């Protein structure tokens, strides 16, 4: 079943963050639905809405993101979208 | 409807910076069908039932935690009060059964198993007495088994014979575990008006009105509430209440969603959502600090009860709007050893045992995780329990006593319990005796439900 998840990326701004993160998504056949991004006091913050198939996808992505997290000093999270919907929408 | 950037950020901030977590998912399991005239069979039935029903609890909870990105700190099990299936068992057999429960918990990798319990608020049956006699030993030879005893309710009054026994049992448990800071007592809670669906330890058990198996959730989040309040330093108290309400709403929604997903995957019904704010020793994850943020220099000073009443009520209002099934204890917990702000209050002489008692009038649950001087007598412990039970009985609310007389320590010392249980300054008790009252025994009759001023 298709589900939507939110990928959030936070870290010091530098060249190639978006490229590297989206590359991982592309390699794993993950479709991106929406991206928004901002820079706050030198800190890069990006939120992406993506389509995942099930829990396994999320597990695998966690694993794939680890390498970029270490290389670029970023914090990358991926969470199913439902949790945001239930907290912020009635 | 699509999500706004700052809404996503708020959730992520709550989890990563403000210690938002699901404190516990607790699976309740009915053990009544495990009773048998052959005690070996009882042990086997109990072990097999728990380990098969809850086999997937830990893996499923961990998977859900990963997918939704919100930590689930504890995975726990609540069972039918064990006294009800003891039958003709001996005290030694009751201790063996506690060990069986401990083994089941270790096998499943759950943190605690609660329900080594007896409900004796009116009278003590044979099985109840066996369990009471087994308690000190059972708590000293097991690691993850939690016990609770109901000694009073608003409808039955206070069973002072049971209260008298509990003083001795707590003291004995302390003696039996004195090598480990009398830690056995941290797993034993004495209740007035206990609830049947509480997911929090040490007082969880699977009550008589519950089904075969059920999954309940306890959320946490004092840190989130504290940070929310810090953003509005000049709000008046009506607005403070509103901020707490809105925050509790969001926390509860997240908790209920995760709870329902876990319940669904385990194929058991979703029970209740417990809205309690449960502190931890993590920085800024303290209920006392919320009270201080509202405007007290130290928790325990004048105004503490008013601030606590406001907070407790606001949490309930926000939570009740957010969840379809609210239950359990649902309020603010004020355990001393698990809350850095409370510890500091005592160390700075702002917070006394008497004030802690008064605080329990307006919040769940009671005197919780308080280290007492090792020299306290069983009669004084019983009298402390009786006072707390009277507060609960008259105010028609749950109250509880989980105190730890730390053998070998006196007032002013500090004791380390380790892990989630934290550390606590040892408190003194009133030096005058309550022995004569406790020795009288009998029952304190149930109170009037009218003429309530």
Coordinates of C-alpha atoms in Angstrom, one line a residue, chain B:
Chain B
X1 CA -5.0 19.0 3.5
X2 CA -1.3 19.6 3.1
X3 CA 1.0 20.2 6.1
X4 CA 2.7 23.5 6.7
X5 CA 6.5 23.7 7.0
X6 CA 6.3 25.0 10.6
X7 CA 3.9 22.3 11.6
X8 CA 6.4 19.6 10.5
X9 CA 9.1 21.5 12.2
X10 CA 7.1 21.7 15.5
X11 CA 6.7 18.0 15.6
X12 CA 10.3 17.3 14.9
X13 CA 11.4 19.8 17.5
X14 CA 9.1 18.2 20.1
X15 CA 10.7 14.8 19.5
X16 CA 14.3 15.8 19.1
X17 CA 14.7 18.7 21.5
X18 CA 11.9 18.5 24.0
X19 CA 11.8 14.8 24.8
X20 CA 8.4 14.0 23.4
X21 CA 7.9 10.3 23.6
X22 CA 5.4 7.6 24.1
X23 CA 6.2 6.5 27.7
X24 CA 4.7 3.1 27.4
X25 CA 2.6 0.7 25.4
X26 CA 1.2 -1.8 27.9
X27 CA -0.6 -5.0 26.9
X28 CA -3.2 -6.2 29.3
X29 CA -3.6 -10.0 29.5
X30 CA -6.3 -11.9 31.3
X31 CA -4.9 -14.9 33.2
X32 CA -8.1 -16.2 34.8
X33 CA -8.1 -19.3 32.6
X34 CA -4.7 -20.2 33.9
X35 CA -5.9 -21.3 37.3
X36 CA -5.5 -25.0 38.0
X37 CA -5.5 -27.3 41.1
X38 CA -2.0 -28.4 40.1
X39 CA 0.4 -25.5 40.8
X40 CA 3.0 -26.6 38.3
X41 CA 0.3 -26.4 35.6
X42 CA -0.6 -22.9 36.8
X43 CA 3.0 -21.8 36.3
X44 CA 3.2 -23.3 32.9
X45 CA -0.2 -21.9 31.8
X46 CA 0.8 -18.4 32.9
X47 CA 4.2 -18.5 31.2
X48 CA 2.8 -19.9 28.0
X49 CA -0.1 -17.5 27.8
X50 CA 2.0 -14.4 28.4
X51 CA 4.8 -15.4 26.1
X52 CA 2.4 -16.3 23.3
X53 CA 0.0 -13.3 23.6
X54 CA 2.8 -10.7 23.9
X55 CA 5.4 -12.5 21.6
X56 CA 5.3 -9.7 19.1
X57 CA 4.8 -6.7 21.5
X58 CA 8.4 -5.6 21.5
X59 CA 9.2 -6.1 17.8
X60 CA 6.0 -4.4 16.7
X61 CA 6.4 -1.4 19.0
X62 CA 10.0 -1.0 17.8
X63 CA 8.9 -1.1 14.2
X64 CA 6.2 1.5 14.7
X65 CA 8.6 3.7 16.6
X66 CA 10.9 3.6 13.6
X67 CA 8.2 4.3 11.0
X68 CA 6.7 7.2 12.9
X69 CA 9.9 8.6 14.3
X70 CA 8.5 8.9 17.9
X71 CA 10.3 6.9 20.5
X72 CA 8.3 4.3 22.5
X73 CA 10.3 4.1 25.7
X74 CA 8.7 1.1 27.5
X75 CA 7.0 -2.0 26.5
X76 CA 5.1 -3.5 29.4
X77 CA 2.6 -6.1 30.4
X78 CA -0.3 -5.9 32.8
X79 CA -2.0 -9.1 34.1
X80 CA -5.0 -10.2 36.1
X81 CA -4.3 -9.6 39.8
X82 CA -2.3 -12.7 40.7
X83 CA -4.1 -13.2 44.1
X84 CA -7.2 -14.2 42.1
X85 CA -5.6 -17.2 40.5
X86 CA -3.5 -18.4 43.5
X87 CA -6.2 -20.6 44.9
X88 CA -4.7 -23.0 47.5
X89 CA -1.1 -22.1 46.6
X90 CA 1.4 -21.8 49.4
X91 CA 3.5 -18.7 50.1
X92 CA 6.6 -20.4 48.5
X93 CA 4.5 -21.2 45.4
X94 CA 3.4 -17.7 45.1
X95 CA 7.0 -16.6 45.1
X96 CA 7.8 -19.2 42.4
X97 CA 5.0 -17.7 40.4
X98 CA 6.6 -14.3 40.6
X99 CA 9.8 -15.8 39.3
X100 CA 7.8 -17.3 36.4
X101 CA 6.4 -13.9 35.6
X102 CA 9.9 -12.5 35.7
X103 CA 11.2 -15.1 33.3
X104 CA 8.3 -14.4 30.9
X105 CA 9.2 -10.7 31.0
X106 CA 12.9 -11.4 30.3
X107 CA 12.0 -13.8 27.5
X108 CA 9.8 -11.1 25.8
X109 CA 12.3 -8.3 26.5
X110 CA 9.6 -6.2 28.2
X111 CA 10.6 -3.7 30.8
X112 CA 8.1 -4.5 33.5
X113 CA 5.2 -6.9 34.2
X114 CA 2.6 -5.5 36.5
X115 CA -0.2 -7.3 38.3
X116 CA 1.4 -9.2 41.1
X117 CA -1.5 -7.7 42.9
X118 CA -4.4 -8.1 45.4
X119 CA -7.5 -6.1 45.8
X120 CA -8.2 -6.1 49.6
X121 CA -10.0 -2.8 50.0
X122 CA -12.8 -4.5 52.0
X123 CA -11.5 -7.8 53.1
X124 CA -8.6 -10.2 52.6
X125 CA -9.3 -13.6 51.0
X126 CA -7.1 -16.7 51.4
X127 CA -5.3 -16.1 48.0
X128 CA -4.9 -12.4 48.9
X129 CA -3.2 -13.3 52.2
X130 CA -0.9 -15.7 50.4
X131 CA 0.2 -12.9 48.0
X132 CA 0.7 -10.4 50.8
X133 CA 2.9 -12.9 52.7
X134 CA 4.9 -13.6 49.6
X135 CA 5.4 -10.0 48.6
X136 CA 8.7 -9.1 50.4
X137 CA 10.4 -12.3 49.1
X138 CA 8.8 -12.1 45.6
X139 CA 10.0 -8.5 45.1
X140 CA 13.5 -9.3 46.3
X141 CA 14.1 -12.3 44.0
X142 CA 12.6 -10.8 40.9
X143 CA 13.7 -7.9 38.7
X144 CA 10.8 -6.9 36.5
X145 CA 7.7 -7.9 38.5
X146 CA 5.6 -5.0 39.9
X147 CA 3.1 -5.3 42.7
X148 CA 0.1 -3.3 43.7
X149 CA -2.3 -3.6 46.6
X150 CA -5.7 -1.9 46.8
X151 CA -6.4 -1.1 50.4
X152 CA -9.2 1.5 50.1
X153 CA -12.0 2.8 47.8
X154 CA -14.5 5.5 48.1
X155 CA -17.3 2.9 48.1
X156 CA -15.8 0.5 50.7
X157 CA -13.8 2.7 53.0
X158 CA -10.3 1.9 54.1
X159 CA -9.3 -1.6 55.2
X160 CA -7.0 -0.7 58.1
X161 CA -6.1 -4.3 58.7
X162 CA -4.6 -4.4 55.2
X163 CA -3.0 -1.0 55.8
X164 CA -1.3 -2.3 59.0
X165 CA 0.1 -5.3 57.1
X166 CA 1.4 -3.1 54.3
X167 CA 3.6 -1.1 56.6
X168 CA 5.3 -4.3 57.7
X169 CA 5.5 -5.6 54.1
X170 CA 7.1 -2.4 52.9
X171 CA 9.6 -2.4 55.7
X172 CA 10.4 -6.1 55.2
X173 CA 10.8 -5.6 51.4
X174 CA 13.3 -2.8 52.2
X175 CA 15.3 -5.1 54.5
X176 CA 15.3 -7.9 51.9
X177 CA 16.7 -5.6 49.2
X178 CA 18.9 -3.4 51.4
X179 CA 22.0 -4.3 49.4
X180 CA 20.4 -2.5 46.4
X181 CA 19.2 0.7 48.2
X182 CA 16.0 -1.1 49.2
X183 CA 14.9 -1.0 45.5
X184 CA 12.2 -3.7 46.0
X185 CA 9.9 -1.0 47.4
X186 CA 10.1 0.9 44.1
X187 CA 8.1 -2.0 42.6
X188 CA 5.3 -1.9 45.1
X189 CA 2.5 0.6 45.2
X190 CA -0.4 0.8 47.6
X191 CA -3.6 2.2 46.1
X192 CA -6.8 3.9 47.1
X193 CA -9.4 3.7 44.2
X194 CA -7.1 1.9 41.8
X195 CA -8.1 1.9 38.1
X196 CA -8.3 -1.3 36.1
X197 CA -6.7 0.0 32.9
X198 CA -3.7 2.0 34.1
X199 CA -0.7 1.4 31.7
X200 CA 1.9 2.9 34.1
X201 CA 4.0 1.0 36.5
X202 CA 4.3 0.0 39.3
X203 CA 0.5 0.1 39.5
X204 CA -0.7 -1.6 36.3
X205 CA -2.9 -4.6 36.4
X206 CA -5.5 -6.0 34.1
X207 CA -8.8 -5.5 35.9
X208 CA -11.9 -7.7 36.2
X209 CA -13.9 -5.6 33.7
X210 CA -11.3 -5.9 31.0
X211 CA -11.4 -8.3 28.0
X212 CA -9.0 -11.1 27.1
X213 CA -6.2 -8.8 25.9
X214 CA -6.0 -5.1 25.3
X215 CA -3.4 -2.5 24.5
X216 CA -3.2 0.7 26.3
X217 CA -0.9 3.7 25.9
X218 CA 0.7 6.2 28.3
X219 CA 2.1 9.3 26.7
X220 CA 4.6 11.7 28.3
X221 CA 5.8 15.1 27.5
X222 CA 6.5 17.4 30.4
X223 CA 9.4 18.8 28.3
X224 CA 7.1 19.7 25.5
X225 CA 4.7 21.6 27.8
X226 CA 7.7 23.3 29.5
X227 CA 9.1 24.6 26.2
X228 CA 5.7 25.7 25.0
X229 CA 5.2 27.8 28.2
X230 CA 8.7 29.3 27.9
X231 CA 7.7 30.8 24.6
X232 CA 4.9 32.8 26.4
X233 CA 6.6 34.3 29.6
X234 CA 4.0 37.0 30.0
X235 CA 0.8 35.0 29.4
X236 CA -1.9 35.3 32.1
X237 CA -3.0 32.1 33.9
X238 CA -6.0 31.6 31.6
X239 CA -3.6 31.7 28.6
X240 CA -1.2 29.4 30.4
X241 CA -4.0 26.9 30.8
X242 CA -4.8 27.2 27.1
X243 CA -1.2 26.7 26.1
X244 CA -1.0 23.5 28.2
X245 CA -4.3 22.3 26.8
X246 CA -3.2 22.8 23.2
X247 CA 0.1 21.0 23.8
X248 CA -1.5 18.1 25.6
X249 CA -3.9 17.8 22.7
X250 CA -1.1 17.4 20.2
X251 CA 0.9 14.9 22.4
X252 CA -2.3 12.9 22.9
X253 CA -3.1 12.7 19.3
X254 CA 0.4 11.4 18.5
X255 CA 0.1 8.9 21.3
X256 CA -3.3 7.6 20.3
X257 CA -2.2 7.2 16.7
X258 CA 0.8 5.1 17.6
X259 CA -1.1 3.1 20.2
X260 CA -3.8 2.3 17.6
X261 CA -1.2 1.2 15.0
X262 CA 0.5 -1.1 17.5
X263 CA -2.9 -2.5 18.7
X264 CA -3.9 -3.1 15.1
X265 CA -0.7 -4.9 14.2
X266 CA -0.9 -7.1 17.3
X267 CA -4.6 -7.7 16.5
X268 CA -5.8 -6.8 20.0
X269 CA -8.3 -4.1 20.8
X270 CA -7.1 -0.6 21.7
X271 CA -7.9 0.1 25.3
X272 CA -7.3 3.5 26.6
X273 CA -5.0 6.5 26.4
X274 CA -3.5 7.6 29.7
X275 CA -2.9 11.3 29.6
X276 CA -0.5 11.5 32.5
X277 CA 2.5 13.9 32.3
X278 CA 5.3 11.6 33.4
X279 CA 8.7 13.2 34.1
X280 CA 12.1 11.6 33.6
X281 CA 15.5 12.6 34.8
X282 CA 16.4 14.0 31.4
X283 CA 17.1 17.7 31.3
X284 CA 14.0 19.8 31.2
X285 CA 11.7 16.8 31.3
X286 CA 10.3 17.7 34.6
X287 CA 6.8 18.4 36.0
X288 CA 8.3 20.5 38.8
X289 CA 10.0 22.8 36.3
X290 CA 6.6 23.4 34.6
X291 CA 5.3 24.6 38.0
X292 CA 8.4 26.8 38.3
X293 CA 7.9 28.1 34.8
X294 CA 4.3 29.1 35.8
X295 CA 5.9 31.3 38.4
X296 CA 7.3 29.6 41.5
X297 CA 10.8 30.2 42.5
X298 CA 11.0 26.6 43.7
X299 CA 8.4 23.8 43.6
X300 CA 6.9 23.3 47.1
X301 CA 6.6 27.0 48.0
X302 CA 3.2 28.7 48.5
X303 CA 1.2 28.5 45.3
X304 CA 2.4 25.1 44.3
X305 CA -1.0 23.5 44.8
X306 CA -2.7 26.1 42.7
X307 CA -0.2 25.8 39.9
X308 CA -0.5 22.0 39.9
X309 CA -4.2 22.1 39.9
X310 CA -4.2 24.4 36.9
X311 CA -1.7 22.2 35.0
X312 CA -3.4 18.9 35.9
X313 CA -6.8 20.2 34.8
X314 CA -5.5 21.7 31.5
X315 CA -3.7 18.4 30.6
X316 CA -6.9 16.5 31.1
X317 CA -9.0 19.0 29.1
X318 CA -6.6 19.0 26.1
X319 CA -6.2 15.2 26.2
X320 CA -9.9 14.5 26.6
X321 CA -10.6 16.4 23.4
X322 CA -7.9 14.6 21.5
X323 CA -8.7 11.0 22.3
X324 CA -11.8 8.9 22.0
X325 CA -10.9 6.7 25.0
X326 CA -9.2 8.4 27.9
X327 CA -8.6 6.3 31.0
X328 CA -5.9 5.1 33.3
X329 CA -4.7 7.7 35.8
X330 CA -4.6 10.6 33.5
X331 CA -3.1 13.6 35.3
X332 CA 0.3 14.7 36.4
X333 CA 2.7 12.4 38.1
X334 CA 4.9 13.8 40.8
X335 CA 7.4 11.1 41.5
X336 CA 10.3 12.6 43.4
X337 CA 13.3 10.5 42.3
X338 CA 12.3 10.7 38.6
X339 CA 12.0 14.4 38.4
X340 CA 15.1 16.7 38.7
X341 CA 13.0 19.7 39.7
X342 CA 11.4 17.8 42.6
X343 CA 14.8 16.6 43.8
X344 CA 16.1 20.2 43.8
X345 CA 13.0 21.4 45.7
X346 CA 13.7 18.9 48.5
X347 CA 17.4 19.7 48.5
X348 CA 16.7 23.4 48.8
X349 CA 14.2 22.8 51.6
X350 CA 11.4 24.2 49.6
X351 CA 9.4 20.9 49.3
X352 CA 8.4 18.8 52.3
X353 CA 6.6 15.5 52.8
X354 CA 3.6 17.4 54.1
X355 CA 3.5 19.6 50.9
X356 CA 3.9 16.5 48.7
X357 CA 0.8 15.0 50.5
X358 CA -1.1 18.2 49.9
X359 CA -0.1 18.1 46.2
X360 CA -1.7 14.7 45.8
X361 CA -5.1 16.2 46.6
X362 CA -5.1 17.9 43.2
X363 CA -3.2 15.6 40.9
X364 CA -2.6 11.9 40.2
X365 CA -1.3 9.9 41.8
X366 CA 0.2 10.1 45.3
X367 CA 3.3 9.9 47.3
X368 CA 5.5 8.4 44.6
X369 CA 9.1 7.3 44.6
X370 CA 10.0 9.1 47.9
X371 CA 13.0 7.8 49.8
X372 CA 12.4 7.8 53.6
X373 CA 14.8 7.4 56.4
X374 CA 15.7 3.7 57.0
X375 CA 14.7 3.9 60.6
X376 CA 11.0 4.6 59.9
X377 CA 8.7 2.1 61.7
X378 CA 6.2 -0.1 60.0
X379 CA 3.4 1.7 61.9
X380 CA 4.5 5.1 60.6
X381 CA 4.5 3.7 57.1
X382 CA 1.0 2.3 57.6
X383 CA -0.1 5.7 58.9
X384 CA 1.4 7.5 55.8
X385 CA -0.6 5.0 53.7
X386 CA -3.8 5.7 55.7
X387 CA -3.5 9.4 55.3
X388 CA -3.0 9.1 51.5
X389 CA -5.9 6.6 51.3
X390 CA -8.1 9.0 53.2
X391 CA -7.3 11.8 50.7
X392 CA -8.3 9.5 47.9
X393 CA -11.4 8.1 49.5
X394 CA -12.9 11.5 50.4
X395 CA -11.9 13.2 47.1
X396 CA -13.1 10.2 45.0
X397 CA -9.8 10.0 43.2
X398 CA -6.9 7.6 42.9
X399 CA -4.1 8.0 45.4
X400 CA -1.2 5.8 45.9
X401 CA 1.9 5.4 48.1
X402 CA 5.2 4.2 46.7
X403 CA 7.8 5.1 49.4
X404 CA 11.2 3.5 49.9
X405 CA 12.5 3.3 53.4
X406 CA 16.2 3.1 52.5
X407 CA 17.8 0.8 55.1
X408 CA 21.1 2.3 56.4
X409 CA 20.3 5.9 55.2
X410 CA 19.0 8.8 57.2
X411 CA 17.5 12.2 56.5
X412 CA 19.8 14.3 54.3
X413 CA 21.5 11.4 52.6
X414 CA 21.0 10.8 48.8
X415 CA 20.2 7.5 47.3
X416 CA 20.8 6.3 43.7
X417 CA 18.3 3.9 42.2
X418 CA 19.7 4.0 38.7
X419 CA 18.0 4.1 35.3
X420 CA 14.5 5.4 34.9
X421 CA 14.0 5.3 38.7
X422 CA 16.6 8.1 39.2
X423 CA 17.9 9.3 42.6
X424 CA 16.3 10.8 45.7
X425 CA 17.2 12.8 48.8
X426 CA 16.2 10.8 51.8
X427 CA 13.4 12.5 53.8
X428 CA 12.6 12.3 57.5
X429 CA 9.3 11.5 59.0
X430 CA 7.4 12.9 61.9
X431 CA 9.0 11.5 65.0
X432 CA 5.8 11.0 67.0
X433 CA 4.1 7.6 66.9
X434 CA 0.9 6.6 65.2
X435 CA 1.2 3.1 66.6
X436 CA -2.0 3.0 68.7
X437 CA -4.2 4.0 65.8
X438 CA -2.7 1.5 63.5
X439 CA -2.9 -1.3 66.1
X440 CA -6.6 -0.8 66.4
X441 CA -7.2 -2.3 63.0
X442 CA -10.7 -2.7 61.5
X443 CA -12.2 -0.6 58.7
X444 CA -12.7 3.1 58.3
X445 CA -16.2 3.2 57.0
X446 CA -17.0 4.5 53.5
X447 CA -17.7 8.2 53.4
X448 CA -21.0 10.0 52.7
X449 CA -21.5 10.9 49.1
X450 CA -23.6 13.8 50.0
X451 CA -23.0 16.6 52.6
X452 CA -19.6 16.9 51.0
X453 CA -18.3 20.3 52.2

